[in-house]
PDB file of C-alpha atoms in Angstrom:
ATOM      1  CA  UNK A   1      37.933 -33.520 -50.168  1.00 68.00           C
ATOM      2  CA  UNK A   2      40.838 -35.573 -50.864  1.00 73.00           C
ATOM      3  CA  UNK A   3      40.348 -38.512 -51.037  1.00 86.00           C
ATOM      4  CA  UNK A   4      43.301 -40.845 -50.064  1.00 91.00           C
ATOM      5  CA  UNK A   5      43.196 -38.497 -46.381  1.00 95.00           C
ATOM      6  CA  UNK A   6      39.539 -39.641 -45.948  1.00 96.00           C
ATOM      7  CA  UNK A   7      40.587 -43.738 -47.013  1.00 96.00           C
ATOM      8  CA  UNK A   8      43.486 -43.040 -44.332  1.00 97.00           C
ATOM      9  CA  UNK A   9      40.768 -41.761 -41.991  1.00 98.00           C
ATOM     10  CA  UNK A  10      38.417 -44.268 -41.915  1.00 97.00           C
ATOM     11  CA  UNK A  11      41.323 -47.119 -41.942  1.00 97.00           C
ATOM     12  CA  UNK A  12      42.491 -45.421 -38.868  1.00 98.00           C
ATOM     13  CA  UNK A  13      39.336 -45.075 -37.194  1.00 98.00           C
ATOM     14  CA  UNK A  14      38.256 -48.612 -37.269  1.00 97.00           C
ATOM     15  CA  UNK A  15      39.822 -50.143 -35.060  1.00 97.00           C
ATOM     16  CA  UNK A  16      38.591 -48.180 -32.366  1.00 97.00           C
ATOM     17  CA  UNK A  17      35.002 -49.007 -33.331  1.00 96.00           C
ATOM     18  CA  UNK A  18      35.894 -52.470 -32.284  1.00 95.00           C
ATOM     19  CA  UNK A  19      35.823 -51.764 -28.558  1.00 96.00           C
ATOM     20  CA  UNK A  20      33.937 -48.387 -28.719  1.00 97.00           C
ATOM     21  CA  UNK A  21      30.197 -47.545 -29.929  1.00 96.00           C
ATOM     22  CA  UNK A  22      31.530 -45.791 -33.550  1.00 96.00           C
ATOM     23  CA  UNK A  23      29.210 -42.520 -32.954  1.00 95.00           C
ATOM     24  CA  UNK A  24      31.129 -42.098 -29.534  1.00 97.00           C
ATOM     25  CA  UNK A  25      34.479 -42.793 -30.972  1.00 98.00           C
ATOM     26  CA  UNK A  26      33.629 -40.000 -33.770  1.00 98.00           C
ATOM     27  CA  UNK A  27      32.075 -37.783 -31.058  1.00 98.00           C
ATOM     28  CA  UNK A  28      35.124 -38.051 -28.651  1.00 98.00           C
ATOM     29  CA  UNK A  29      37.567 -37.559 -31.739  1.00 98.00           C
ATOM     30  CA  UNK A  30      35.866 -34.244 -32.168  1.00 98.00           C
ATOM     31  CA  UNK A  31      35.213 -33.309 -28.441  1.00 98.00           C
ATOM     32  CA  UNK A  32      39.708 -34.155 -27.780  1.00 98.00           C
ATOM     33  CA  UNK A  33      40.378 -31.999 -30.851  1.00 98.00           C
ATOM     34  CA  UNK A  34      37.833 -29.043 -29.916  1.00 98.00           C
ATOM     35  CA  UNK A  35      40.148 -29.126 -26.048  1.00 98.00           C
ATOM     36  CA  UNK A  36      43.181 -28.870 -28.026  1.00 97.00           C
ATOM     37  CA  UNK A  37      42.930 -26.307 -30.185  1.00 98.00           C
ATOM     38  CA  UNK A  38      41.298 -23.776 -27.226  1.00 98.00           C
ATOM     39  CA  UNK A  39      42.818 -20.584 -27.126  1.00 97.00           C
ATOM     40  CA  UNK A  40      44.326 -20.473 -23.573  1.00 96.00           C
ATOM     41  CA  UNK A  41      46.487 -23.497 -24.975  1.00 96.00           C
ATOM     42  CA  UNK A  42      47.340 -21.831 -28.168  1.00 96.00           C
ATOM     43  CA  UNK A  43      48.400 -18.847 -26.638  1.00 94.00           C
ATOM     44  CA  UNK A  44      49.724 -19.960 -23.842  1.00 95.00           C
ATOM     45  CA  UNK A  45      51.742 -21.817 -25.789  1.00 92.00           C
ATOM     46  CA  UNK A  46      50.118 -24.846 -23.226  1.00 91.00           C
ATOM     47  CA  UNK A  47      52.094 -22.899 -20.591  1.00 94.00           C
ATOM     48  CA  UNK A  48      48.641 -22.378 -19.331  1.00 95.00           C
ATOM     49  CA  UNK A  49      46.016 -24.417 -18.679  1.00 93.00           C
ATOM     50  CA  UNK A  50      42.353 -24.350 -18.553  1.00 97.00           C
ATOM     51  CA  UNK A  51      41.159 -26.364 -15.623  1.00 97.00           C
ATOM     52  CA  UNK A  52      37.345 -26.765 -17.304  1.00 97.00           C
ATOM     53  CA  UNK A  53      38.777 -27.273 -20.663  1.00 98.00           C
ATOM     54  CA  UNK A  54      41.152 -29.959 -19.209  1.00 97.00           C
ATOM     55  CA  UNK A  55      38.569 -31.707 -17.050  1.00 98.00           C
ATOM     56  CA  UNK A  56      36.361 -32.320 -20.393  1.00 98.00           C
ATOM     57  CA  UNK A  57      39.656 -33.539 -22.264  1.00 98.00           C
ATOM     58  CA  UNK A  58      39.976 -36.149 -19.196  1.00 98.00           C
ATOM     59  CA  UNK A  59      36.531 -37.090 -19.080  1.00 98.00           C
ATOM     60  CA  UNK A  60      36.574 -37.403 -22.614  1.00 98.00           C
ATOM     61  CA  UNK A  61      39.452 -40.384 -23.041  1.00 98.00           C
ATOM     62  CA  UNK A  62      38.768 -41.993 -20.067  1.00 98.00           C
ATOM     63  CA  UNK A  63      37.188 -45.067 -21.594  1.00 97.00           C
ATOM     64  CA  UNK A  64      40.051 -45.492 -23.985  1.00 98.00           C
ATOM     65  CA  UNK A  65      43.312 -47.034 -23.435  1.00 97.00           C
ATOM     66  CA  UNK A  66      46.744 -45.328 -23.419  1.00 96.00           C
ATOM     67  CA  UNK A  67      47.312 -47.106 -27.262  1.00 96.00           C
ATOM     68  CA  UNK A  68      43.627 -45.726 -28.474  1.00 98.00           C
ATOM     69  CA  UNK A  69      43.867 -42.482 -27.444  1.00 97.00           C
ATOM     70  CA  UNK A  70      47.170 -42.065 -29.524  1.00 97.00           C
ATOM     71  CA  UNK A  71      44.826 -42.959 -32.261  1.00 98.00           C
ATOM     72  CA  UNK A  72      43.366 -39.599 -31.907  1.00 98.00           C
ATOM     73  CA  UNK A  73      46.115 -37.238 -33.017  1.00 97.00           C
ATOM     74  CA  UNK A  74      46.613 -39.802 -35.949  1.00 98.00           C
ATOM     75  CA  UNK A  75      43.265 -38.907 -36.913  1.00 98.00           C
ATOM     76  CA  UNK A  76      43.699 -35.126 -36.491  1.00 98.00           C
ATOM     77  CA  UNK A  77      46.791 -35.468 -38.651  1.00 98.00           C
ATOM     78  CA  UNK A  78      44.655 -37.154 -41.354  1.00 98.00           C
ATOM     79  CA  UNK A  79      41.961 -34.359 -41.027  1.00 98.00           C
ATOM     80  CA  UNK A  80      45.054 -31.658 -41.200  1.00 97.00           C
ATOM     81  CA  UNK A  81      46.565 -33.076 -44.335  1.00 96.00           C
ATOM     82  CA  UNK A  82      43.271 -33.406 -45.850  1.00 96.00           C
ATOM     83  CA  UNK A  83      42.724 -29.472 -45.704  1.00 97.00           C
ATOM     84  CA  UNK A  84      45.716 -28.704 -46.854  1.00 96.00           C
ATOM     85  CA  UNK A  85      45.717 -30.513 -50.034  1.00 95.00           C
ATOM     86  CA  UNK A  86      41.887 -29.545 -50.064  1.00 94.00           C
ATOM     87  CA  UNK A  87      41.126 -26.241 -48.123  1.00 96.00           C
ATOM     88  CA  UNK A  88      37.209 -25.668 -47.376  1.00 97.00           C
ATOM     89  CA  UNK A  89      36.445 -29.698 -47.887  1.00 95.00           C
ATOM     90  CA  UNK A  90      34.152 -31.608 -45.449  1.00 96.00           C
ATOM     91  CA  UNK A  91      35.793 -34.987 -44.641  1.00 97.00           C
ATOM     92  CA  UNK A  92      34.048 -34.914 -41.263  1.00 97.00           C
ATOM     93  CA  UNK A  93      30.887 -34.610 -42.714  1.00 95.00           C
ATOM     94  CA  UNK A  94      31.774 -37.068 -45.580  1.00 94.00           C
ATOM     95  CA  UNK A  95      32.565 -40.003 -42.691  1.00 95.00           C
ATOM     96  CA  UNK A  96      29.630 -38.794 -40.498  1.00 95.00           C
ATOM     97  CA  UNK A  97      26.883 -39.316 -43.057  1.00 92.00           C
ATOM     98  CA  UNK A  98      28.545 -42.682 -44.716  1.00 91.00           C
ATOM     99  CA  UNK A  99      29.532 -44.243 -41.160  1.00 92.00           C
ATOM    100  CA  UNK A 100      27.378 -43.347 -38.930  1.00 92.00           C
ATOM    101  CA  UNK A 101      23.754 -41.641 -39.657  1.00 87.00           C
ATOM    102  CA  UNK A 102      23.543 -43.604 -43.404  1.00 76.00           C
ATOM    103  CA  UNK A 103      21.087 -40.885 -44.077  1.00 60.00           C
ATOM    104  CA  UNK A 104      18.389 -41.470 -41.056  1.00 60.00           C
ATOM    105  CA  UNK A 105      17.514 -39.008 -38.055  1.00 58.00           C
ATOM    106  CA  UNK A 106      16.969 -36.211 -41.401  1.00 55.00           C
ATOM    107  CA  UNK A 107      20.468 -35.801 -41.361  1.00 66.00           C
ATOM    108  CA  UNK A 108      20.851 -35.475 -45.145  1.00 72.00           C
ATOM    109  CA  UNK A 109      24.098 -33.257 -45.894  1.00 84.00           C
ATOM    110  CA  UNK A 110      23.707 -30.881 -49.184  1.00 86.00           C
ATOM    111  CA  UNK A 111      25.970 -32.134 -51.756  1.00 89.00           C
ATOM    112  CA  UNK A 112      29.259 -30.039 -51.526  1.00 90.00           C
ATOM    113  CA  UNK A 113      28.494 -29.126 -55.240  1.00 91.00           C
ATOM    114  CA  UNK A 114      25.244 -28.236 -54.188  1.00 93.00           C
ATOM    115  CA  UNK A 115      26.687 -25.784 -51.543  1.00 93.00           C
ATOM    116  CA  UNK A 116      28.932 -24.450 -54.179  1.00 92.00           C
ATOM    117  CA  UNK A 117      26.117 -23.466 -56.214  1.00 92.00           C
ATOM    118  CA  UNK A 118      24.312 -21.684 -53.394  1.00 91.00           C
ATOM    119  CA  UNK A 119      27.445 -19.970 -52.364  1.00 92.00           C
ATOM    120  CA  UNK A 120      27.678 -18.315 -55.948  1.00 92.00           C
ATOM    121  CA  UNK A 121      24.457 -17.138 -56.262  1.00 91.00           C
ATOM    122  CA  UNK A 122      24.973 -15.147 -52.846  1.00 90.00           C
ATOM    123  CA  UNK A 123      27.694 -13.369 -54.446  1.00 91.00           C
ATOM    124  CA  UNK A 124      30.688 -13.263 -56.927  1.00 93.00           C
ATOM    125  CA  UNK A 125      33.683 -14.745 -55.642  1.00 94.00           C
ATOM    126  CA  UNK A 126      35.794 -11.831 -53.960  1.00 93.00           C
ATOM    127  CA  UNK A 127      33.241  -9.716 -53.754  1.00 95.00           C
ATOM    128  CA  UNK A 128      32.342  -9.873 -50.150  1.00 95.00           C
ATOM    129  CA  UNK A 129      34.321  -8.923 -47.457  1.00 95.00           C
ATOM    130  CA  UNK A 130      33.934  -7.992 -43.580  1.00 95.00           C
ATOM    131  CA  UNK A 131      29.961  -9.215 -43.813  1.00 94.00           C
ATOM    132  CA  UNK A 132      28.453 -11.738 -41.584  1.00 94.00           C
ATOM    133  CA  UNK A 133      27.223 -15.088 -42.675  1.00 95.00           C
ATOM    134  CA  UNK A 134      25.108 -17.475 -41.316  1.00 95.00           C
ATOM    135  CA  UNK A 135      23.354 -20.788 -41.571  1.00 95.00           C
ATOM    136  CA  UNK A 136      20.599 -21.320 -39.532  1.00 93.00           C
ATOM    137  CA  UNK A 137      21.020 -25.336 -39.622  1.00 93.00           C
ATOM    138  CA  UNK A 138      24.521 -25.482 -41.115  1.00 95.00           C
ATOM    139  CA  UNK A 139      25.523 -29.439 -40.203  1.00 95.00           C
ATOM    140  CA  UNK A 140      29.441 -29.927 -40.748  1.00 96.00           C
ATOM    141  CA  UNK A 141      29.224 -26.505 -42.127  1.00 97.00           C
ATOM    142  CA  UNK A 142      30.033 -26.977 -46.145  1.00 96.00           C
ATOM    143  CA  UNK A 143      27.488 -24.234 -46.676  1.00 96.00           C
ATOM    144  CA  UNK A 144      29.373 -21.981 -45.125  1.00 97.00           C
ATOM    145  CA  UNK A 145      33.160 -23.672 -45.976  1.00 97.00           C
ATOM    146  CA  UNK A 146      31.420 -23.509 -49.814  1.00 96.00           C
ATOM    147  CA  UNK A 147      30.991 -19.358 -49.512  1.00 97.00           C
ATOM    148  CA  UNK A 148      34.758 -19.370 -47.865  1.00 97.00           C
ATOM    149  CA  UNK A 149      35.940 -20.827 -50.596  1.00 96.00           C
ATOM    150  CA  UNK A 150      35.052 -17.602 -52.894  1.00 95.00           C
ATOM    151  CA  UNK A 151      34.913 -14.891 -49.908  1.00 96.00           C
ATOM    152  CA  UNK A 152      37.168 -15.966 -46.889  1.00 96.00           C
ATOM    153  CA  UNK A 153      37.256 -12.136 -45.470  1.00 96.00           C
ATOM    154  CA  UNK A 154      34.135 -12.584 -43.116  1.00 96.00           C
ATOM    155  CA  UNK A 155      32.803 -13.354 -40.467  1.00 96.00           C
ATOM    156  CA  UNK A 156      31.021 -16.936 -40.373  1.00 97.00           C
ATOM    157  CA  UNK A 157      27.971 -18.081 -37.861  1.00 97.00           C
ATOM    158  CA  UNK A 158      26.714 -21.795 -38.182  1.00 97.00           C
ATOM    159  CA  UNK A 159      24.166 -23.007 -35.620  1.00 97.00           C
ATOM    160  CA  UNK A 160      22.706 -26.518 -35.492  1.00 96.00           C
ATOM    161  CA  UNK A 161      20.190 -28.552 -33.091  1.00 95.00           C
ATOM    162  CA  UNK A 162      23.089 -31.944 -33.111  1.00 95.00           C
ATOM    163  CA  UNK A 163      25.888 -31.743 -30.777  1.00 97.00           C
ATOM    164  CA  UNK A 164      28.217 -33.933 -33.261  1.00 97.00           C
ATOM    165  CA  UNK A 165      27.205 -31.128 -36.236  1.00 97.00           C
ATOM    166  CA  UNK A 166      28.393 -28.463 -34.125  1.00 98.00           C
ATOM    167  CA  UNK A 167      31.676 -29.951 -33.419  1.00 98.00           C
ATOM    168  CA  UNK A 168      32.331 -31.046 -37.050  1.00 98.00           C
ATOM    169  CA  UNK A 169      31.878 -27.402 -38.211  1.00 98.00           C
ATOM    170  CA  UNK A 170      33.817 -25.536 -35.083  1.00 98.00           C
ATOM    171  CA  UNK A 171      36.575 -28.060 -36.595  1.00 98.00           C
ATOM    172  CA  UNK A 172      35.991 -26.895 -39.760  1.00 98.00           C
ATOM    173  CA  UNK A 173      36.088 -22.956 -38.916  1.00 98.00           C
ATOM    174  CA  UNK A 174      39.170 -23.068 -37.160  1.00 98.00           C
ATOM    175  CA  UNK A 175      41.288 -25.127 -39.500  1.00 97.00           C
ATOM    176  CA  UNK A 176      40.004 -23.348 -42.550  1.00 97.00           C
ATOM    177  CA  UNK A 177      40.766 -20.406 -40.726  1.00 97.00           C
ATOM    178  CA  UNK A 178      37.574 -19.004 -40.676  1.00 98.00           C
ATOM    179  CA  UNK A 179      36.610 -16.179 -37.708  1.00 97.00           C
ATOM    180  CA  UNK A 180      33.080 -16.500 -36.339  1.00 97.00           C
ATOM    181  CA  UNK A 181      31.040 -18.813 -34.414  1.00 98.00           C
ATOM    182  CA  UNK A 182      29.382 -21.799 -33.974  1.00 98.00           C
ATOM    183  CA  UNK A 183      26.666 -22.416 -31.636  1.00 98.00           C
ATOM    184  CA  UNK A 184      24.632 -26.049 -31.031  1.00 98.00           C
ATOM    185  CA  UNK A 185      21.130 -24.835 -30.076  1.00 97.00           C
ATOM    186  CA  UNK A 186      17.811 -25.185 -31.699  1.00 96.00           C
ATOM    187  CA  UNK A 187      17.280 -22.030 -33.906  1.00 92.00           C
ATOM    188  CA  UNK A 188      13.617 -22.244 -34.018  1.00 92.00           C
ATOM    189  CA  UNK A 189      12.946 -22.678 -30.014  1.00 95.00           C
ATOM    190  CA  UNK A 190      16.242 -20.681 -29.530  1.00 95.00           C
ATOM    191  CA  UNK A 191      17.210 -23.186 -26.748  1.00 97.00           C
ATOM    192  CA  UNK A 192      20.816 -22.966 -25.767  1.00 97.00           C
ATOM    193  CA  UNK A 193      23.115 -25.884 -25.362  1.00 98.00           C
ATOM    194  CA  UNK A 194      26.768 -24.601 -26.169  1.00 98.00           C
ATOM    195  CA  UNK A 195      28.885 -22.653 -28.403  1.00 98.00           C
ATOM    196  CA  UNK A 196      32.502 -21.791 -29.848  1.00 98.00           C
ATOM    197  CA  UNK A 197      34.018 -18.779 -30.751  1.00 98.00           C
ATOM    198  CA  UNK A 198      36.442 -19.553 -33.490  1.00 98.00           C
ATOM    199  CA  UNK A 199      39.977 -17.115 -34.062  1.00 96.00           C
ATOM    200  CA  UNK A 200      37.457 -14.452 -32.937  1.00 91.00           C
ATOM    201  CA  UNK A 201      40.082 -12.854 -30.712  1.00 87.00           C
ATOM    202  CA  UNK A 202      43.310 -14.397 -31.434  1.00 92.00           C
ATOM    203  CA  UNK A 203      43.507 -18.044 -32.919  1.00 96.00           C
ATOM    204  CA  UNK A 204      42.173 -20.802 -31.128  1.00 97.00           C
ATOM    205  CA  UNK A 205      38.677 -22.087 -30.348  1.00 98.00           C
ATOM    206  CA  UNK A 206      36.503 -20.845 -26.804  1.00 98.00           C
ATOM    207  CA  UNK A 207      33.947 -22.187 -25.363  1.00 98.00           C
ATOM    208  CA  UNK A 208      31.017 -19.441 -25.099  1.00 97.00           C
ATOM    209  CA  UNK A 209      27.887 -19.188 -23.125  1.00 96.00           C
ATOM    210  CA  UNK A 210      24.733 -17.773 -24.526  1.00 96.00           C
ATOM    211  CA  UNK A 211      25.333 -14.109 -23.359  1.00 95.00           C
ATOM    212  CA  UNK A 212      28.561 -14.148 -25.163  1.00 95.00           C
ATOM    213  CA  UNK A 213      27.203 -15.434 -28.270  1.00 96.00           C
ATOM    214  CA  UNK A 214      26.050 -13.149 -31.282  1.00 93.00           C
ATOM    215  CA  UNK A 215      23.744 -15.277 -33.217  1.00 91.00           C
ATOM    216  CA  UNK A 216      21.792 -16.345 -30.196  1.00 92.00           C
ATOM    217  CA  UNK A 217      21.748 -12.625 -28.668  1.00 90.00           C
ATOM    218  CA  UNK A 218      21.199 -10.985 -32.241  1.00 85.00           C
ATOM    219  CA  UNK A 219      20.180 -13.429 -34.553  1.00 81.00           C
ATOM    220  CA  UNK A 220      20.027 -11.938 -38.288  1.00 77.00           C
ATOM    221  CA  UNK A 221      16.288 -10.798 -39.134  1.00 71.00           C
ATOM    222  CA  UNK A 222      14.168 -12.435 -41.693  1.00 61.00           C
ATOM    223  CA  UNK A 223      14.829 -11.358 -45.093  1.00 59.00           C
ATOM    224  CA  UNK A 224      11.521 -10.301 -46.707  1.00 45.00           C
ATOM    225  CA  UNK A 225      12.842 -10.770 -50.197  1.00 44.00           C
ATOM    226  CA  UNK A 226      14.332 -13.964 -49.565  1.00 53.00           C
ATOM    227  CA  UNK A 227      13.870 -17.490 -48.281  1.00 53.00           C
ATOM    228  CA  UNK A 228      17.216 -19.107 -48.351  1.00 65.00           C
ATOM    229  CA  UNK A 229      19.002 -20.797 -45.913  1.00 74.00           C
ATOM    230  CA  UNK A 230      22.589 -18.855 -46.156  1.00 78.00           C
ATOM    231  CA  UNK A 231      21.735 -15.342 -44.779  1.00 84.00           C
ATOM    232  CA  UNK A 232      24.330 -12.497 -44.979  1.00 76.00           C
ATOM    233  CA  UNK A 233      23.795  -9.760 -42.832  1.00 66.00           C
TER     234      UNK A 233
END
């Protein structure tokens, strides 16, 4: 993560926190960003518009005034530079844990060096290619971003019970340009709540109901040999 981008970030941010509950702010930041990046706009080349995707976008800034919600695409900015000068970082995740869960609900993030680690004992870096990966509870997704790093040429699945989570690592996917899936649902009840499809058919991020979604409608078996949380399958 770089780390003048995430300085600029949370500078940026701020003032919005002023007015705003900070969780919401970061929420909507993510929610705005998701609607932007869907793949009718993308392709379309926003020539075409999708009226679900646009109501959520509305319903999303409503609260904020015209000058705060041109704070959002200042922030997007920040997150863009930041993974270009550091591809497969976690600055969402970084400002999420520091800012706003300080550790409590159980929302402890693994240590991005941590994740690295894991990552390379799955498998040699460029070794792996055209496999599925998933994390059962993968968070802002640096468990997956980590294996990326080493073997971009699959196919990633992150699923996690938080709404926020989910929408840090569909973020993180799609401008990492990773292809796969993210769903926010509880993987032990398998209770549905929402998903993204990420450059799965095209570039750009779509919404997806349960029937559409792989790791819901064929989650990976349990390894007998193995009890760790990155699965490839």
């Amino acid at each position: 993560m770089n780390t003048n981008s995430y300085q600029n970030f949370v500078k940026t941010i701020e003032p919005l926190t002023r007015r705003h509950e900070r969780s919401k702010v970061f929420n909507d930041f993510l929610t705005a960003s998701i609607c932007g990046y869907h793949q009718i706009n993308i392709q379309s080349k926003l020539q075409i518009k999708d009226e679900t995707n646009e109501k959520l976008y509305m319903e999303t800034i409503a609260s904020y005034t015209k000058e705060e919600i041109n704070t959002f695409p200042k922030l997007l900015g920040i997150f863009i530079q930041s993974v270009h000068q550091a591809p497969y970082g976690d600055l969402l995740g970084e400002y999420f844990t520091e800012h706003i869960t300080k550790g409590q609900n159980g929302q402890f993030f693994t240590p991005t060096a941590v994740c690295e680690l894991m990552a390379s004992l799955q498998a040699e870096p460029n070794t792996v290619e055209n496999k599925s990966v998933a994390d059962p509870a993968c968070g802002s997704g640096r468990l997956l971003l980590a294996f990326a790093k080493s073997n971009p040429k699959n196919f990633f699945y992150g699923a996690d019970n938080a709404n926020t989570c989910a929408k840090m690592a569909t973020l993180n996917f799609f401008l990492n340009g990773l292809r796969g899936e993210v769903a926010w649902m509880n993987t032990l009840s398998m209770e549905w709540y929402g998903g993204w499809q990420i450059n799965s058919n095209g570039l750009g991020i779509l919404p997806i109901e349960k029937e559409d979604s792989r790791i819901w409608s064929h989650p990976p078996k349990p390894n007998e040999n193995k009890d760790q949380q990155l699965t490839l399958f």
